[in-house]
PDB file of C-alpha atoms in Angstrom:
ATOM      1  CA  MET A   1     107.183  94.533  79.072  1.00 39.00           C
ATOM      2  CA  ALA A   2     104.556  92.564  77.280  1.00 45.00           C
ATOM      3  CA  SER A   3     103.716  90.722  74.158  1.00 44.00           C
ATOM      4  CA  THR A   4     100.220  89.924  73.030  1.00 45.00           C
ATOM      5  CA  PRO A   5      98.985  86.673  71.553  1.00 42.00           C
ATOM      6  CA  THR A   6      98.231  86.718  67.862  1.00 37.00           C
ATOM      7  CA  ARG A   7      95.817  84.605  65.871  1.00 40.00           C
ATOM      8  CA  ASP A   8      98.635  82.112  65.305  1.00 39.00           C
ATOM      9  CA  TYR A   9      99.314  81.906  69.060  1.00 38.00           C
ATOM     10  CA  GLY A  10     102.643  83.578  68.575  1.00 40.00           C
ATOM     11  CA  SER A  11     103.314  86.996  69.995  1.00 42.00           C
ATOM     12  CA  SER A  12     103.740  90.500  68.717  1.00 46.00           C
ATOM     13  CA  ASP A  13     105.370  93.489  70.331  1.00 61.00           C
ATOM     14  CA  LEU A  14     102.725  95.865  71.557  1.00 63.00           C
ATOM     15  CA  ALA A  15     105.105  98.663  72.493  1.00 63.00           C
ATOM     16  CA  PRO A  16     108.645  97.487  71.708  1.00 67.00           C
ATOM     17  CA  GLY A  17     111.060  98.311  74.524  1.00 69.00           C
ATOM     18  CA  SER A  18     108.357  99.835  76.733  1.00 72.00           C
ATOM     19  CA  TRP A  19     106.368  98.793  79.743  1.00 80.00           C
ATOM     20  CA  ILE A  20     102.602  98.786  79.411  1.00 79.00           C
ATOM     21  CA  ILE A  21      99.708  99.257  81.824  1.00 81.00           C
ATOM     22  CA  LEU A  22      96.713  96.931  81.819  1.00 78.00           C
ATOM     23  CA  LYS A  23      93.484  98.231  83.337  1.00 78.00           C
ATOM     24  CA  SER A  24      90.827  95.573  83.450  1.00 75.00           C
ATOM     25  CA  MET A  25      87.285  95.190  84.726  1.00 72.00           C
ATOM     26  CA  VAL A  26      88.384  91.901  86.277  1.00 65.00           C
ATOM     27  CA  TYR A  27      89.678  93.945  89.221  1.00 59.00           C
ATOM     28  CA  ALA A  28      86.689  96.313  89.291  1.00 56.00           C
ATOM     29  CA  ARG A  29      84.502  94.482  91.782  1.00 61.00           C
ATOM     30  CA  THR A  30      81.357  96.618  91.510  1.00 62.00           C
ATOM     31  CA  LEU A  31      79.258  97.787  88.585  1.00 59.00           C
ATOM     32  CA  ILE A  32      80.123 101.390  89.440  1.00 57.00           C
ATOM     33  CA  ASN A  33      83.847 100.610  89.205  1.00 67.00           C
ATOM     34  CA  ARG A  34      83.293  98.722  85.944  1.00 71.00           C
ATOM     35  CA  ASP A  35      81.508 101.762  84.547  1.00 75.00           C
ATOM     36  CA  LYS A  36      84.470 103.894  85.641  1.00 77.00           C
ATOM     37  CA  VAL A  37      86.932 101.574  83.884  1.00 78.00           C
ATOM     38  CA  MET A  38      84.899 101.672  80.679  1.00 82.00           C
ATOM     39  CA  GLY A  39      84.440 105.444  80.943  1.00 84.00           C
ATOM     40  CA  GLU A  40      88.182 105.797  81.457  1.00 89.00           C
ATOM     41  CA  ASN A  41      88.748 103.556  78.433  1.00 88.00           C
ATOM     42  CA  ASN A  42      86.575 105.876  76.346  1.00 90.00           C
ATOM     43  CA  VAL A  43      88.441 108.987  77.491  1.00 94.00           C
ATOM     44  CA  TYR A  44      91.834 107.462  76.688  1.00 93.00           C
ATOM     45  CA  GLN A  45      90.567 106.598  73.202  1.00 91.00           C
ATOM     46  CA  HIS A  46      89.165 110.086  72.734  1.00 93.00           C
ATOM     47  CA  ILE A  47      92.416 111.856  73.719  1.00 96.00           C
ATOM     48  CA  HIS A  48      94.737 109.409  71.927  1.00 94.00           C
ATOM     49  CA  GLY A  49      97.471 111.236  70.032  1.00 94.00           C
ATOM     50  CA  LEU A  50      96.556 114.697  71.356  1.00 97.00           C
ATOM     51  CA  GLY A  51      99.409 115.052  73.860  1.00 96.00           C
ATOM     52  CA  ILE A  52      97.115 114.882  76.887  1.00 98.00           C
ATOM     53  CA  GLY A  53      97.455 111.351  78.307  1.00 96.00           C
ATOM     54  CA  PRO A  54      99.566 108.223  77.863  1.00 94.00           C
ATOM     55  CA  ASP A  55      99.461 106.415  74.529  1.00 92.00           C
ATOM     56  CA  PHE A  56      96.340 104.266  74.197  1.00 90.00           C
ATOM     57  CA  LEU A  57      97.468 100.883  72.852  1.00 90.00           C
ATOM     58  CA  GLY A  58      94.196  99.009  72.550  1.00 86.00           C
ATOM     59  CA  HIS A  59      91.324  97.166  74.125  1.00 82.00           C
ATOM     60  CA  VAL A  60      91.374  93.961  76.115  1.00 82.00           C
ATOM     61  CA  ILE A  61      88.660  91.822  74.563  1.00 81.00           C
ATOM     62  CA  GLU A  62      87.377  88.606  76.085  1.00 78.00           C
ATOM     63  CA  GLU A  63      84.555  86.576  74.588  1.00 81.00           C
ATOM     64  CA  ASP A  64      83.624  89.367  72.155  1.00 78.00           C
ATOM     65  CA  ARG A  65      83.328  92.093  74.790  1.00 76.00           C
ATOM     66  CA  THR A  66      85.722  94.809  75.872  1.00 77.00           C
ATOM     67  CA  THR A  67      86.919  94.167  79.417  1.00 79.00           C
ATOM     68  CA  GLY A  68      89.758  96.665  79.732  1.00 82.00           C
ATOM     69  CA  PHE A  69      92.459  98.594  77.953  1.00 86.00           C
ATOM     70  CA  LEU A  70      96.223  98.925  77.558  1.00 88.00           C
ATOM     71  CA  LEU A  71      98.328 102.077  77.893  1.00 90.00           C
ATOM     72  CA  LYS A  72     101.987 102.789  77.351  1.00 89.00           C
ATOM     73  CA  TYR A  73     103.702 103.257  80.712  1.00 88.00           C
ATOM     74  CA  ILE A  74     105.196 106.713  81.225  1.00 88.00           C
ATOM     75  CA  GLN A  75     108.831 106.483  82.260  1.00 87.00           C
ATOM     76  CA  ASN A  76     111.153 109.105  83.752  1.00 90.00           C
ATOM     77  CA  PHE A  77     108.624 111.444  85.276  1.00 93.00           C
ATOM     78  CA  ARG A  78     108.010 113.291  88.501  1.00 94.00           C
ATOM     79  CA  ILE A  79     104.802 114.403  90.196  1.00 94.00           C
ATOM     80  CA  ALA A  80     103.742 117.967  89.333  1.00 96.00           C
ATOM     81  CA  GLU A  81     104.406 120.805  91.760  1.00 96.00           C
ATOM     82  CA  SER A  82     103.292 124.435  92.014  1.00 96.00           C
ATOM     83  CA  ARG A  83     106.162 125.513  89.750  1.00 97.00           C
ATOM     84  CA  ASP A  84     104.596 123.416  86.951  1.00 98.00           C
ATOM     85  CA  LEU A  85     101.308 125.338  86.981  1.00 98.00           C
ATOM     86  CA  ASP A  86     101.691 126.767  83.450  1.00 98.00           C
ATOM     87  CA  LEU A  87     102.498 123.356  81.933  1.00 98.00           C
ATOM     88  CA  CYS A  88      99.611 121.750  83.824  1.00 98.00           C
ATOM     89  CA  ARG A  89      97.207 124.490  82.708  1.00 98.00           C
ATOM     90  CA  LYS A  90      98.294 124.001  79.114  1.00 98.00           C
ATOM     91  CA  VAL A  91      97.524 120.264  79.061  1.00 98.00           C
ATOM     92  CA  LEU A  92      94.343 120.627  81.132  1.00 98.00           C
ATOM     93  CA  SER A  93      93.183 123.289  78.638  1.00 98.00           C
ATOM     94  CA  LYS A  94      93.564 120.731  75.839  1.00 98.00           C
ATOM     95  CA  LEU A  95      91.334 118.320  77.748  1.00 98.00           C
ATOM     96  CA  HIS A  96      88.801 121.049  78.476  1.00 98.00           C
ATOM     97  CA  ALA A  97      88.755 122.074  74.796  1.00 97.00           C
ATOM     98  CA  LEU A  98      87.236 118.627  74.181  1.00 96.00           C
ATOM     99  CA  GLY A  99      84.534 119.366  76.769  1.00 96.00           C
ATOM    100  CA  ILE A 100      85.925 116.854  79.272  1.00 96.00           C
ATOM    101  CA  VAL A 101      86.207 117.491  83.021  1.00 96.00           C
ATOM    102  CA  HIS A 102      88.973 115.355  84.537  1.00 96.00           C
ATOM    103  CA  GLY A 103      87.188 115.035  87.878  1.00 94.00           C
ATOM    104  CA  ASN A 104      90.253 114.223  90.014  1.00 92.00           C
ATOM    105  CA  ILE A 105      92.941 116.821  89.379  1.00 92.00           C
ATOM    106  CA  SER A 106      95.297 115.933  92.200  1.00 92.00           C
ATOM    107  CA  LYS A 107      98.975 116.692  91.639  1.00 93.00           C
ATOM    108  CA  TRP A 108      99.571 112.926  91.499  1.00 93.00           C
ATOM    109  CA  ASN A 109      97.620 112.781  88.224  1.00 95.00           C
ATOM    110  CA  PHE A 110      99.911 115.279  86.449  1.00 97.00           C
ATOM    111  CA  LEU A 111     103.215 113.667  85.458  1.00 96.00           C
ATOM    112  CA  VAL A 112     106.064 115.968  84.387  1.00 97.00           C
ATOM    113  CA  ASP A 113     108.737 114.580  82.056  1.00 95.00           C
ATOM    114  CA  ASP A 114     112.347 114.650  83.204  1.00 92.00           C
ATOM    115  CA  ASN A 115     113.085 117.641  80.923  1.00 93.00           C
ATOM    116  CA  ASP A 116     110.371 119.713  82.652  1.00 92.00           C
ATOM    117  CA  THR A 117     108.846 120.462  79.246  1.00 95.00           C
ATOM    118  CA  ARG A 118     105.750 118.255  79.061  1.00 95.00           C
ATOM    119  CA  VAL A 119     102.959 117.156  81.402  1.00 97.00           C
ATOM    120  CA  THR A 120     100.869 114.030  80.920  1.00 97.00           C
ATOM    121  CA  ILE A 121      97.535 113.605  82.695  1.00 97.00           C
ATOM    122  CA  VAL A 122      96.532 110.161  84.005  1.00 95.00           C
ATOM    123  CA  ASP A 123      93.588 108.582  85.857  1.00 92.00           C
ATOM    124  CA  PHE A 124      90.435 109.478  83.951  1.00 93.00           C
ATOM    125  CA  GLY A 125      88.160 107.230  86.028  1.00 88.00           C
ATOM    126  CA  GLN A 126      86.046 110.180  87.189  1.00 90.00           C
ATOM    127  CA  SER A 127      86.050 112.128  83.918  1.00 93.00           C
ATOM    128  CA  LYS A 128      82.800 113.440  82.525  1.00 92.00           C
ATOM    129  CA  ARG A 129      81.432 115.704  79.847  1.00 93.00           C
ATOM    130  CA  GLY A 130      81.403 119.141  81.419  1.00 92.00           C
ATOM    131  CA  LEU A 131      79.549 122.380  81.088  1.00 94.00           C
ATOM    132  CA  PRO A 132      81.677 125.517  80.618  1.00 94.00           C
ATOM    133  CA  GLU A 133      81.251 126.387  84.307  1.00 95.00           C
ATOM    134  CA  ASP A 134      82.491 122.889  85.304  1.00 94.00           C
ATOM    135  CA  LEU A 135      85.594 123.309  83.149  1.00 96.00           C
ATOM    136  CA  GLU A 136      86.253 126.775  84.581  1.00 96.00           C
ATOM    137  CA  ALA A 137      85.815 125.572  88.176  1.00 95.00           C
ATOM    138  CA  GLU A 138      88.252 122.706  87.626  1.00 96.00           C
ATOM    139  CA  MET A 139      90.849 125.043  86.093  1.00 97.00           C
ATOM    140  CA  LYS A 140      90.528 127.462  89.035  1.00 96.00           C
ATOM    141  CA  LEU A 141      91.096 124.578  91.451  1.00 96.00           C
ATOM    142  CA  LEU A 142      94.359 123.502  89.781  1.00 97.00           C
ATOM    143  CA  PRO A 143      96.764 125.844  91.678  1.00 96.00           C
ATOM    144  CA  VAL A 144      95.404 124.604  95.014  1.00 94.00           C
ATOM    145  CA  LYS A 145      95.649 120.960  93.947  1.00 94.00           C
ATOM    146  CA  LEU A 146      99.293 121.373  92.916  1.00 95.00           C
ATOM    147  CA  GLN A 147     100.116 122.511  96.467  1.00 93.00           C
ATOM    148  CA  GLU A 148      98.629 119.451  98.189  1.00 87.00           C
ATOM    149  CA  THR A 149     101.028 117.508 100.359  1.00 80.00           C
ATOM    150  CA  TYR A 150      99.026 114.291 100.614  1.00 70.00           C
ATOM    151  CA  PRO A 151      96.500 112.538  98.358  1.00 61.00           C
ATOM    152  CA  ARG A 152      92.842 113.388  98.952  1.00 57.00           C
ATOM    153  CA  THR A 153      90.641 110.475  99.817  1.00 55.00           C
ATOM    154  CA  THR A 154      87.393 112.411  99.405  1.00 54.00           C
ATOM    155  CA  ASP A 155      85.805 114.402  96.603  1.00 52.00           C
ATOM    156  CA  LEU A 156      84.609 117.997  96.933  1.00 52.00           C
ATOM    157  CA  ASP A 157      81.474 116.874  98.797  1.00 55.00           C
ATOM    158  CA  ASP A 158      83.591 114.853 101.279  1.00 56.00           C
ATOM    159  CA  GLN A 159      82.405 111.579  99.759  1.00 53.00           C
ATOM    160  CA  PRO A 160      85.068 108.842  99.594  1.00 50.00           C
ATOM    161  CA  ILE A 161      86.596 108.998  96.101  1.00 46.00           C
ATOM    162  CA  TRP A 162      86.731 105.253  95.615  1.00 42.00           C
ATOM    163  CA  GLU A 163      83.103 104.745  96.656  1.00 40.00           C
ATOM    164  CA  SER A 164      81.514 107.805  95.024  1.00 37.00           C
ATOM    165  CA  ASP A 165      78.707 107.243  92.566  1.00 36.00           C
ATOM    166  CA  PRO A 166      80.053 108.466  89.195  1.00 36.00           C
ATOM    167  CA  PHE A 167      76.544 109.447  88.158  1.00 32.00           C
ATOM    168  CA  THR A 168      76.257 112.067  90.904  1.00 33.00           C
ATOM    169  CA  LEU A 169      79.780 113.370  91.465  1.00 32.00           C
ATOM    170  CA  HIS A 170      79.355 116.246  89.040  1.00 36.00           C
ATOM    171  CA  GLY A 171      75.737 115.737  88.042  1.00 35.00           C
ATOM    172  CA  ASN A 172      76.764 114.580  84.575  1.00 37.00           C
ATOM    173  CA  PRO A 173      76.778 111.086  83.096  1.00 37.00           C
ATOM    174  CA  VAL A 174      79.939 109.018  82.948  1.00 40.00           C
ATOM    175  CA  PHE A 175      81.959 109.912  79.859  1.00 44.00           C
ATOM    176  CA  SER A 176      80.753 107.744  77.016  1.00 45.00           C
ATOM    177  CA  GLU A 177      81.471 107.884  73.344  1.00 46.00           C
ATOM    178  CA  GLU A 178      81.229 105.188  70.733  1.00 46.00           C
ATOM    179  CA  PHE A 179      84.063 102.692  71.019  1.00 41.00           C
ATOM    180  CA  LYS A 180      86.588 103.373  68.312  1.00 43.00           C
ATOM    181  CA  GLU A 181      89.364 101.189  67.100  1.00 42.00           C
ATOM    182  CA  PRO A 182      92.756 102.764  67.860  1.00 40.00           C
ATOM    183  CA  SER A 183      93.488 102.972  64.112  1.00 44.00           C
ATOM    184  CA  ASP A 184      90.403 105.204  63.662  1.00 45.00           C
ATOM    185  CA  LEU A 185      91.736 107.759  66.140  1.00 42.00           C
ATOM    186  CA  ALA A 186      94.936 108.680  64.349  1.00 42.00           C
TER     187      ALA A 186
END
């Protein structure tokens, strides 16, 4: 659980009673990884409140520049399986309706709540704006991805996922939208 400093050097509850996730460029050692973190930040802002990903709580700002973001931790979940295909399609369709390709639709990025009624997508570090054929191809790949028994370490071109150039993975630029304050997204 976390509290954030306020102007008065006190603290305020960011997500009372909840754990939070901090994703920061401090740990992104290369410019490519920093671009991924900022692209992921933009996606989380863009989908905030739409029932697609975890709750976006805000930016981490150091010396007047955004260096990361905070998300509400998802509790009581399990990793998606083949039997969750309809729920996964439903949430992925919401993302695709925004013109966004996830870019890494492994089963480990689809979290099913403990009531088996809702799926949350995580890990938007490879997300991009997509053409209709990109969105369709990703949706067709979903049933196969939900059957995987181990995490992939390469993308579709057998390039290591963690070292792939985000500018060439899908031929589209990294997802980028204007930064918005969380209050503007509601």
